[in-house]
PDB file of C-alpha atoms in Angstrom:
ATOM      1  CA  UNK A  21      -3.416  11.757   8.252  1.00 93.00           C
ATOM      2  CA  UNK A  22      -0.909  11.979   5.300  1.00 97.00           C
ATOM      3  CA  UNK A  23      -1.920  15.660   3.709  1.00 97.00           C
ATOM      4  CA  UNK A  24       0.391  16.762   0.262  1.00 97.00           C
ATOM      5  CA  UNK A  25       0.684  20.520  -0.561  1.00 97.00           C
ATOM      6  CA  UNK A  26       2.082  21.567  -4.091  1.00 96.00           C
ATOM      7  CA  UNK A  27       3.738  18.385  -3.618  1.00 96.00           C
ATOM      8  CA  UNK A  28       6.308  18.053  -6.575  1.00 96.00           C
ATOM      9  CA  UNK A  29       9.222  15.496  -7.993  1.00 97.00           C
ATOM     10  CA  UNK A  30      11.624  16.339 -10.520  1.00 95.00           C
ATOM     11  CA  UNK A  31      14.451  14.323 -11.815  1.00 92.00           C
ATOM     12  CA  UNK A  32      17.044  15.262 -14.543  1.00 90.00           C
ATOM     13  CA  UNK A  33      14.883  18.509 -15.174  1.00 88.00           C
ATOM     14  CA  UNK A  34      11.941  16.181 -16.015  1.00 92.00           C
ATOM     15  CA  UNK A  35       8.995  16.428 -13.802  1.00 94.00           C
ATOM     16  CA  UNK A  36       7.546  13.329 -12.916  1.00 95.00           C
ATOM     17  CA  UNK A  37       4.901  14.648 -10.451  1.00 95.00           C
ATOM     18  CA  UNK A  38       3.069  17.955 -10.654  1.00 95.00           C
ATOM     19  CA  UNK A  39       1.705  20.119  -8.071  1.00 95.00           C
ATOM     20  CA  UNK A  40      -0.218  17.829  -5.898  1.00 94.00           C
ATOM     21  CA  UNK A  41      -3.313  18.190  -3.128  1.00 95.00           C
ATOM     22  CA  UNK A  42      -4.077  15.108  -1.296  1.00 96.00           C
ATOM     23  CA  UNK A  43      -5.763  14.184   1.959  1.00 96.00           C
ATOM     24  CA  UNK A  44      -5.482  10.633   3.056  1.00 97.00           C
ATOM     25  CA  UNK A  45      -6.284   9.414   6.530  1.00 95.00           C
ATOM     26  CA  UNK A  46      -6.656   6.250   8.515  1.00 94.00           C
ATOM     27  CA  UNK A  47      -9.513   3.889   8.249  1.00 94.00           C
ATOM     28  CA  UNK A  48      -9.823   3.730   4.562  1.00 96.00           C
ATOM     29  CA  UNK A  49      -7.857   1.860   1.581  1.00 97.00           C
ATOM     30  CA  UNK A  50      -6.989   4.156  -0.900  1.00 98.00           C
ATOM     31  CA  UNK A  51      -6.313   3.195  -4.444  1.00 97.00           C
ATOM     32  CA  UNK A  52      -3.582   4.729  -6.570  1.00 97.00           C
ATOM     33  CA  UNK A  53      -4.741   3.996 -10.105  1.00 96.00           C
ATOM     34  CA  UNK A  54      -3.757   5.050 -13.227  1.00 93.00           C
ATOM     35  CA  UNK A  55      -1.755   4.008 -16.928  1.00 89.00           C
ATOM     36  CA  UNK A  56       1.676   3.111 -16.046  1.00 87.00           C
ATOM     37  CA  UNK A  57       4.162   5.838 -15.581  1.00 87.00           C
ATOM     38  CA  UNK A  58       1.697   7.987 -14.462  1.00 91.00           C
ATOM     39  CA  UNK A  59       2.963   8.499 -11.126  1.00 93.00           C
ATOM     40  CA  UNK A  60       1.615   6.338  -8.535  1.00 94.00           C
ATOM     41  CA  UNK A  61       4.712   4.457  -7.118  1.00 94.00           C
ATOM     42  CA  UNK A  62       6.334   8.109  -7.078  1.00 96.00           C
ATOM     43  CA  UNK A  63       3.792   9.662  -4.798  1.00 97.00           C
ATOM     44  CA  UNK A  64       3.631   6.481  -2.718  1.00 97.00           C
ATOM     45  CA  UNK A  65       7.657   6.737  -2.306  1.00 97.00           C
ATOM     46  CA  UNK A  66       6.894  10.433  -1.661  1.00 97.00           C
ATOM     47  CA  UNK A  67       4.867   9.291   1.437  1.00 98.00           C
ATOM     48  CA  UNK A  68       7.044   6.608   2.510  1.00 97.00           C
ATOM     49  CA  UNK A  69      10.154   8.716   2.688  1.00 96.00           C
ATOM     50  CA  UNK A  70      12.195   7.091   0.173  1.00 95.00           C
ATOM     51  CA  UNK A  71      12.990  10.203  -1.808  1.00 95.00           C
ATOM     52  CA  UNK A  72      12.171  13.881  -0.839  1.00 95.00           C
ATOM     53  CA  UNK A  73       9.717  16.440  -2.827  1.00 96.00           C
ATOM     54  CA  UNK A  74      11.200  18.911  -5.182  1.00 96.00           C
ATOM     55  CA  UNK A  75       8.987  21.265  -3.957  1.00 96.00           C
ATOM     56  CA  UNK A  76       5.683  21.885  -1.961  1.00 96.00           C
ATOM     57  CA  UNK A  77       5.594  19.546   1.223  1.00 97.00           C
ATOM     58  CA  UNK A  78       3.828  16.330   2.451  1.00 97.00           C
ATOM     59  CA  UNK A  79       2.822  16.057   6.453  1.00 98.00           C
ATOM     60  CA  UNK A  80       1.896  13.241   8.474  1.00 97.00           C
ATOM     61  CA  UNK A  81      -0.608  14.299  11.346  1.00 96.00           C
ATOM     62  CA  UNK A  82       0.342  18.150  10.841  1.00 94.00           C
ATOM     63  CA  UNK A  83       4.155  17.523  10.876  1.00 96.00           C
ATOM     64  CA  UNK A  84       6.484  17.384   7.503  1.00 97.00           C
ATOM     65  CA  UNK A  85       8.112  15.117   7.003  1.00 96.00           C
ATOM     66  CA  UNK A  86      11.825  15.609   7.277  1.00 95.00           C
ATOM     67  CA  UNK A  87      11.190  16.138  10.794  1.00 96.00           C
ATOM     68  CA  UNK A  88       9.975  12.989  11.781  1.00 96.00           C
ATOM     69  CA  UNK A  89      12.908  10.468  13.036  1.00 93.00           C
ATOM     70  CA  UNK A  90      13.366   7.483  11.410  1.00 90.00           C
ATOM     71  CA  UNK A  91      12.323   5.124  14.015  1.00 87.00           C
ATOM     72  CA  UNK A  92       9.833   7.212  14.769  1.00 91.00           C
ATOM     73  CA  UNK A  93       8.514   7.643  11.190  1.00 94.00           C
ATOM     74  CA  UNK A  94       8.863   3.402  11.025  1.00 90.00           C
ATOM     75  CA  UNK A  95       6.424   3.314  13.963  1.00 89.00           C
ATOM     76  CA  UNK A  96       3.588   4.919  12.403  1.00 94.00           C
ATOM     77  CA  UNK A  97       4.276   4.279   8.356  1.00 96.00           C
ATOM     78  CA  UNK A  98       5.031   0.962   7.058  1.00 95.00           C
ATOM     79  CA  UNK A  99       6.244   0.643   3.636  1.00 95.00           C
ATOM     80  CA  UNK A 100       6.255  -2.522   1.235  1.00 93.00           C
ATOM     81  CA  UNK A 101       8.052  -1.855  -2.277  1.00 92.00           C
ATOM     82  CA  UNK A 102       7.026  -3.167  -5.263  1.00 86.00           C
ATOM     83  CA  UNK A 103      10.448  -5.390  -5.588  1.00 86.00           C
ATOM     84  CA  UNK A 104      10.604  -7.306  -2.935  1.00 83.00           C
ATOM     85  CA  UNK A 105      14.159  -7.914  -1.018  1.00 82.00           C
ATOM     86  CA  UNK A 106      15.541 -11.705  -0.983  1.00 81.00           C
ATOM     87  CA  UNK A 107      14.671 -12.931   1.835  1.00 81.00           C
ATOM     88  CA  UNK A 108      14.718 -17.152   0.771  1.00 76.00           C
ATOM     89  CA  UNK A 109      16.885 -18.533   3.746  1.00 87.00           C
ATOM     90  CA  UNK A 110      14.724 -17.075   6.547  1.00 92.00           C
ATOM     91  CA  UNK A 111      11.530 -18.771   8.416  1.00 95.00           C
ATOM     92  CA  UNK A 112       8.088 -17.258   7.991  1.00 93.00           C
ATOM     93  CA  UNK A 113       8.322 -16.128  11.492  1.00 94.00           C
ATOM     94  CA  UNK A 114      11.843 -14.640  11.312  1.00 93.00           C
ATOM     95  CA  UNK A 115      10.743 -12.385   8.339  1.00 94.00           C
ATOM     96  CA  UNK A 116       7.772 -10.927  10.251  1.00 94.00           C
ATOM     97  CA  UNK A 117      10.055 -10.715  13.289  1.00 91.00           C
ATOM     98  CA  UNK A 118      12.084  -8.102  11.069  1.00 89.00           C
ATOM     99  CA  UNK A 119       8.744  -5.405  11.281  1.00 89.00           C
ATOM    100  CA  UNK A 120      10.160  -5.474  15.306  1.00 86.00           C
ATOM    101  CA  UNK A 121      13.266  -3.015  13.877  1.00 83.00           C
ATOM    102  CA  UNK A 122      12.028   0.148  14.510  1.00 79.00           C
ATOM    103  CA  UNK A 123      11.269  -0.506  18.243  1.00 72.00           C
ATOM    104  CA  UNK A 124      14.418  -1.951  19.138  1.00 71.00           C
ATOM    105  CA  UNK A 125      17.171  -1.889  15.999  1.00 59.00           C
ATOM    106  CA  UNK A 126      18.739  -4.982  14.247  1.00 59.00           C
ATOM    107  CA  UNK A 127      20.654  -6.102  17.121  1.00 59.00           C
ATOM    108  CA  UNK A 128      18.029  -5.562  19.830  1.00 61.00           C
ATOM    109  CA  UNK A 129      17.055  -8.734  21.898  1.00 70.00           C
ATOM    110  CA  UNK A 130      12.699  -9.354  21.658  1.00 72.00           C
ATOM    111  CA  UNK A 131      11.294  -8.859  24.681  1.00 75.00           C
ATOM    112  CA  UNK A 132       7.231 -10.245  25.767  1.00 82.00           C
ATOM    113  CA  UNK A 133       6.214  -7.090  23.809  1.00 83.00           C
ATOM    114  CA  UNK A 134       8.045  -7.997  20.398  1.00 84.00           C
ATOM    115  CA  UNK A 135       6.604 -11.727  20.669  1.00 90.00           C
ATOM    116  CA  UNK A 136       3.232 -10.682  21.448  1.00 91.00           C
ATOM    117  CA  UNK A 137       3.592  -8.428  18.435  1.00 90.00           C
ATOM    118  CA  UNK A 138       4.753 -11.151  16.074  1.00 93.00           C
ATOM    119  CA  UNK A 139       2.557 -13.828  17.010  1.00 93.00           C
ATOM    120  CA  UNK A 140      -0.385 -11.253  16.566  1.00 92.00           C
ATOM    121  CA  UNK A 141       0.853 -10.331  13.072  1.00 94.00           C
ATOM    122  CA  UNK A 142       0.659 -14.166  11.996  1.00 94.00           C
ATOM    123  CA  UNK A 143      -2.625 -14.993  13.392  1.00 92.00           C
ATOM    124  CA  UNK A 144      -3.988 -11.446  12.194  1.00 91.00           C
ATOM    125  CA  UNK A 145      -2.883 -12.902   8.683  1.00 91.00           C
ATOM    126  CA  UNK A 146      -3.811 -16.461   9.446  1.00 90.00           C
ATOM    127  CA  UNK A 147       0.073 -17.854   8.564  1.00 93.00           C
ATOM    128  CA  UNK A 148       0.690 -19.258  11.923  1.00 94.00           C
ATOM    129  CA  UNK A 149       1.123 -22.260   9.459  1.00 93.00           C
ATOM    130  CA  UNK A 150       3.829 -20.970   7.549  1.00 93.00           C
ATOM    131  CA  UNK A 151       6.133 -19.616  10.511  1.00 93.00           C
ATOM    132  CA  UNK A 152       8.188 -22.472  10.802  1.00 94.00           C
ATOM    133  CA  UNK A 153       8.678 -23.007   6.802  1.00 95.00           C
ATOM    134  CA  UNK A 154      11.602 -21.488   4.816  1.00 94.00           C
ATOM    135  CA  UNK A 155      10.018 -18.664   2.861  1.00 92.00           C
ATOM    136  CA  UNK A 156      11.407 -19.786  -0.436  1.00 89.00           C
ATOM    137  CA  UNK A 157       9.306 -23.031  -0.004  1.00 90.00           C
ATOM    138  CA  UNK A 158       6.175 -21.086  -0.038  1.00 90.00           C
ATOM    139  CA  UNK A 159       3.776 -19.709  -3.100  1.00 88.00           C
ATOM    140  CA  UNK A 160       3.365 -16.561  -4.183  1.00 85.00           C
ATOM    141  CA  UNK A 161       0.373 -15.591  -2.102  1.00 86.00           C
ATOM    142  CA  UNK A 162       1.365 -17.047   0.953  1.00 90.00           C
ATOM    143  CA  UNK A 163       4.906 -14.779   1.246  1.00 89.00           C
ATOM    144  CA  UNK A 164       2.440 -11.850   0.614  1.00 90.00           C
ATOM    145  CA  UNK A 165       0.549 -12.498   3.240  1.00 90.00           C
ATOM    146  CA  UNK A 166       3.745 -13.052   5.628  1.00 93.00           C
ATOM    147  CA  UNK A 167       5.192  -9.592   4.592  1.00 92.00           C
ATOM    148  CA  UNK A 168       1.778  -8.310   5.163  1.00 92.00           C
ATOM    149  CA  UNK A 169       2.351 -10.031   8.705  1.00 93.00           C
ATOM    150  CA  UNK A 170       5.849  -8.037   9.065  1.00 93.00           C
ATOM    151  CA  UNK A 171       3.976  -4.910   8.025  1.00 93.00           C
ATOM    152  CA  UNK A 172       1.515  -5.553  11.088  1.00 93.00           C
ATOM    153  CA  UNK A 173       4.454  -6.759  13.542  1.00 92.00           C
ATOM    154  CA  UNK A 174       5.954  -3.138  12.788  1.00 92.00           C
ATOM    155  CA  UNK A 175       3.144  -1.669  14.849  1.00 89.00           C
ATOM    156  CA  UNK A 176       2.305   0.910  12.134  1.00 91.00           C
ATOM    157  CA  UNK A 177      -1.212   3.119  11.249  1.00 93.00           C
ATOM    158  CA  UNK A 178      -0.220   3.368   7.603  1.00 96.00           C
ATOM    159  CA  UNK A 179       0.749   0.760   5.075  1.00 96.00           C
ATOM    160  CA  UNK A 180       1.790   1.510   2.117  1.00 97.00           C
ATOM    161  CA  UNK A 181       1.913  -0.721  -0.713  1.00 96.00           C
ATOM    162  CA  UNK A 182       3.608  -0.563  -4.038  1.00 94.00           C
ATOM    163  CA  UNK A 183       1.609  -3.155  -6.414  1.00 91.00           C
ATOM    164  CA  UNK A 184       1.299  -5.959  -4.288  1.00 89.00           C
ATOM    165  CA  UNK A 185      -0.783  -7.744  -6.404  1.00 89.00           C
ATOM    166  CA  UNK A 186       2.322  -8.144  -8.927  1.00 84.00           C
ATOM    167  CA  UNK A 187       2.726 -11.532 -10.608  1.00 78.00           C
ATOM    168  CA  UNK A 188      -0.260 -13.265  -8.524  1.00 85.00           C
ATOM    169  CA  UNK A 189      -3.458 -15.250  -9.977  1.00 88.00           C
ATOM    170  CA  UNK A 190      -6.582 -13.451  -9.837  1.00 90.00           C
ATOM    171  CA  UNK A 191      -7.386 -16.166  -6.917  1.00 89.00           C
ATOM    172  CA  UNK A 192      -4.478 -14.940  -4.730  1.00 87.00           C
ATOM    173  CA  UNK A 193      -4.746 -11.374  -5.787  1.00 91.00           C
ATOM    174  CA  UNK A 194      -8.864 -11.467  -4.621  1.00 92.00           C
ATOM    175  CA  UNK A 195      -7.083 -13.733  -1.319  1.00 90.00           C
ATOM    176  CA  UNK A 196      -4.540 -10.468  -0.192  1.00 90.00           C
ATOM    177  CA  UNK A 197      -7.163  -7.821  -1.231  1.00 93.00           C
ATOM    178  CA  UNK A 198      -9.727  -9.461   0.935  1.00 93.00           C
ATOM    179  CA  UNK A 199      -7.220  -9.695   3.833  1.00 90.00           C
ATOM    180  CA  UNK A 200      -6.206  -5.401   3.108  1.00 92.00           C
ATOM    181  CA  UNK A 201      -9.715  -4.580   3.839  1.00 93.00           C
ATOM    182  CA  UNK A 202     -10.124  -7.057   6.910  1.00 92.00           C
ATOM    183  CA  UNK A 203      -7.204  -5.742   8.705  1.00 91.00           C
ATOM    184  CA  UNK A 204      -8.190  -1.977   7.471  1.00 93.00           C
ATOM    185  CA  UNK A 205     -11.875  -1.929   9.286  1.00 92.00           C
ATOM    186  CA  UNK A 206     -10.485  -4.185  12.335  1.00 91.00           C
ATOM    187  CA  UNK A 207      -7.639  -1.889  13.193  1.00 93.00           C
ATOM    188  CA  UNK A 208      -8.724   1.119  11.650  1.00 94.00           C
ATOM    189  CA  UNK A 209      -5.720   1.138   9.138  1.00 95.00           C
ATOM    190  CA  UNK A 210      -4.483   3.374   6.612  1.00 96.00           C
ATOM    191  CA  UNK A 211      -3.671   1.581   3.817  1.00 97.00           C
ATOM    192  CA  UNK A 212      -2.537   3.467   0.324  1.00 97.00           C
ATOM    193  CA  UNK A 213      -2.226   1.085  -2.524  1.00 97.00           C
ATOM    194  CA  UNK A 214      -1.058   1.473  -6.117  1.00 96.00           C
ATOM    195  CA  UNK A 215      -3.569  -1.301  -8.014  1.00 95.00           C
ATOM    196  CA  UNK A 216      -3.757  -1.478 -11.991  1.00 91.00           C
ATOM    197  CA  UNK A 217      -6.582  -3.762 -12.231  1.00 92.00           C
ATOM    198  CA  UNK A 218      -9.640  -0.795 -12.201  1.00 93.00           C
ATOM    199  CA  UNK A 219     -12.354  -3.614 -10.863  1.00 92.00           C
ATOM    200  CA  UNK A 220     -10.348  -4.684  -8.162  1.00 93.00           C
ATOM    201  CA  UNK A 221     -10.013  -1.801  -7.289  1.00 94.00           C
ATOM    202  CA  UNK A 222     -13.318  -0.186  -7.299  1.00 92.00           C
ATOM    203  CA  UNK A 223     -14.425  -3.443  -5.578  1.00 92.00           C
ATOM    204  CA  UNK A 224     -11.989  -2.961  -2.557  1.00 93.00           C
ATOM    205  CA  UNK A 225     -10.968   0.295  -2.124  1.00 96.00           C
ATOM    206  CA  UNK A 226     -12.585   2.952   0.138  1.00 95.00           C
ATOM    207  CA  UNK A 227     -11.395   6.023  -2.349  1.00 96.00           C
ATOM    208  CA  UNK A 228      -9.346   6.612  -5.373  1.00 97.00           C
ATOM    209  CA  UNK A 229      -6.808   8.491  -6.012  1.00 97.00           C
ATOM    210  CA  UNK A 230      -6.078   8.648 -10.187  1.00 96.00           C
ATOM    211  CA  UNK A 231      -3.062   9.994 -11.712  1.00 96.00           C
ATOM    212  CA  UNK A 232      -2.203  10.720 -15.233  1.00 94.00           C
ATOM    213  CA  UNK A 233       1.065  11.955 -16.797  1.00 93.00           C
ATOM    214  CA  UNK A 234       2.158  12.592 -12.875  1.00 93.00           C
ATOM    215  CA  UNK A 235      -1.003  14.986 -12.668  1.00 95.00           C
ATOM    216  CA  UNK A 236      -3.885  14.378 -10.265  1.00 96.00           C
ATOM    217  CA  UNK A 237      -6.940  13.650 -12.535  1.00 95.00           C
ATOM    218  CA  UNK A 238      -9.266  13.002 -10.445  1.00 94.00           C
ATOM    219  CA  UNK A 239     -10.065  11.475  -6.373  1.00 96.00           C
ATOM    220  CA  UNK A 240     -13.233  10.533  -4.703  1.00 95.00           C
ATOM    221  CA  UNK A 241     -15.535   7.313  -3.812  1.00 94.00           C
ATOM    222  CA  UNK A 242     -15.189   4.271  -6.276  1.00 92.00           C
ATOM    223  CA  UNK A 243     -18.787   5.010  -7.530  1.00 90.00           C
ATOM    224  CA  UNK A 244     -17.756   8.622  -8.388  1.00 92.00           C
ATOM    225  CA  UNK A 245     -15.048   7.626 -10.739  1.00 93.00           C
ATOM    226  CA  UNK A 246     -16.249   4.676 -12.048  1.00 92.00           C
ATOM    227  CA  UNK A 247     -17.993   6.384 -15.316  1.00 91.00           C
ATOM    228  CA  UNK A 248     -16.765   6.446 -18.582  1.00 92.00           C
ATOM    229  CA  UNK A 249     -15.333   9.550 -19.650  1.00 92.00           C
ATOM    230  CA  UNK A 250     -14.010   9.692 -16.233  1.00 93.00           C
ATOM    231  CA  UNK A 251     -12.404   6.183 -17.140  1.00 92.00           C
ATOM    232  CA  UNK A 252     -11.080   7.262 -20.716  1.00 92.00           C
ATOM    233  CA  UNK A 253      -9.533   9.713 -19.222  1.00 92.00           C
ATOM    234  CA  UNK A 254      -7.414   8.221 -16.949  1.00 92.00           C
ATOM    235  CA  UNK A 255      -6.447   5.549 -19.205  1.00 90.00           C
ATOM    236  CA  UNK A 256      -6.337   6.916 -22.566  1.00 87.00           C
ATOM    237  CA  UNK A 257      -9.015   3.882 -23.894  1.00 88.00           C
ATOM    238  CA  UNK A 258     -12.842   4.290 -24.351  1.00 89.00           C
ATOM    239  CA  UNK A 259     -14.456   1.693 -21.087  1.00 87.00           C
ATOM    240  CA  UNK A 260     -17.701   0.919 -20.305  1.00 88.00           C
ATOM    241  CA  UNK A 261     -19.149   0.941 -16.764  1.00 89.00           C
ATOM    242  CA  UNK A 262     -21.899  -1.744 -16.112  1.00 87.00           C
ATOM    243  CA  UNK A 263     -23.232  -3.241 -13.282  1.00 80.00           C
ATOM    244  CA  UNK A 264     -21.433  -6.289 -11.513  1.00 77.00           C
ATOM    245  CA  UNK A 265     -24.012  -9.355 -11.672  1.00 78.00           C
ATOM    246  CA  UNK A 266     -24.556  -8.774  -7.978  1.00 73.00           C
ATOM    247  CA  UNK A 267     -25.205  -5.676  -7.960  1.00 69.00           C
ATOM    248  CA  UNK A 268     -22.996  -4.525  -5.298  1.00 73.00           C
ATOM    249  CA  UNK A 269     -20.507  -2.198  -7.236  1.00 76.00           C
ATOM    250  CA  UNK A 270     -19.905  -1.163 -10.767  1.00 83.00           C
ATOM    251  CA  UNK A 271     -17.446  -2.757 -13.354  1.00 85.00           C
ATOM    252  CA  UNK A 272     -15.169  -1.085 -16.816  1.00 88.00           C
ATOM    253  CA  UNK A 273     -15.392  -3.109 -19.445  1.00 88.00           C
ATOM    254  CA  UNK A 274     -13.787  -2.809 -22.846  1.00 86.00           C
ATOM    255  CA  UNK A 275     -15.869  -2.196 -25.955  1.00 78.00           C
TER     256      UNK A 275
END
């Protein structure tokens, strides 16, 4: 479990995150939502270790932190970043091979254990198809779903994703949300998500997290926030909630 306690981030004496108090734990996608700047990708970065707190602390199953190794933080919190590193000469399966690093380093021959992992990350994501293709050959969905596969090779409880849903058709977008909350209830996955699309996701997410002006506004089930001064709130715009046609969750519209 990922727990934040007065967590804070400050840069050039302007604070970008306030006091925060969060519990997030495994078995549940939670959705960072929220107008942009508002904070999101700074509390995810928070969690992933890619820049300390000002102040307050974060934990990770009762330890902060700075304590935990690097490997051994890699093992159990996998991060993808919202700008995605080059990666166009390598094969499908050599980019999910890198998720392997923390368990043996760059250099570090794969034994049985690192296959097995990789081949289980491909089928998990069904892009056994793509392993063999060059990565710059593929679409935008389908190298989503292979650095989902990496994410899964590196063995972790916790993903954490920085708007992966960035620059894909609603068709793809629906494709790699419906694949998060597969792999979330079939290996009991963490996964903390920064979405900006409020539908998607109060259709997919397990709990919300919403931010505004780096302040925690509000957190709780989909159904919970999904009302509209709750909604106006967070994004500075009267909305609308109405049933979906099926029934099965509620839906912000603009008036």
């Amino acid at each position: 479990m990922f727990e934040t306690h007065a967590a804070t981030f400050t840069v050039d004496g302007k604070r970008l995150l306030q006091p925060t108090e969060l519990s997030l734990s495994e078995g549940l996608v939670h959705g960072l939502i929220g107008h942009n700047g508002s904070g999101k990708s700074t509390l995810l970065k928070l969690l992933a270790r890619q820049q300390p707190v000002s102040s307050g602390e974060i934990h990770l199953d009762g330890r902060p932190l700075p304590v935990w190794g690097q490997r051994e933080f890699a093992r159990r919190v996998a991060y993808l970043p919202q700008h995605l590193p080059t990666v166009d000469s390598l094969t499908g399966r050599e980019l999910v091979a890198m998720g392997r690093y923390p368990w043996h380093g760059l250099l570090g021959r794969h034994g049985a254990e690192d296959i097995a992992a990789i081949e289980r990350a491909l089928a998990l994501t069904q892009t056994e198809c793509f392993a063999d293709r060059l990565v710059d050959t593929l679409s935008g969905g389908e190298r989503q779903r292979l650095w989902l596969a990496m994410l899964l090779a590196q063995g972790s409880g916790f993903l954490l994703l920085d708007e992966p849903l960035a620059a894909l058709d609603i068709s793809h977008q629906v494709d790699v949300l419906e694949l998060i909350r597969r792999l979330c209830a079939e290996l009991n996955l963490g996964v903390i998500i920064v979405l900006h699309d409020i539908n998607l996701a109060a259709r997919y997410c397990d709990h919300l997290v919403a931010l505004h002006s780096g302040r925690l506004l509000a957190k709780g089930k989909p159904e919970a926030l999904m009302n509209n001064t709750t909604l106006e709130a967070i994004y500075g715009l009267p909305m609308h909630v109405v049933p979906h046609p099926s029934g099965a969750y509620p839906m912000a519209v603009v008036p």
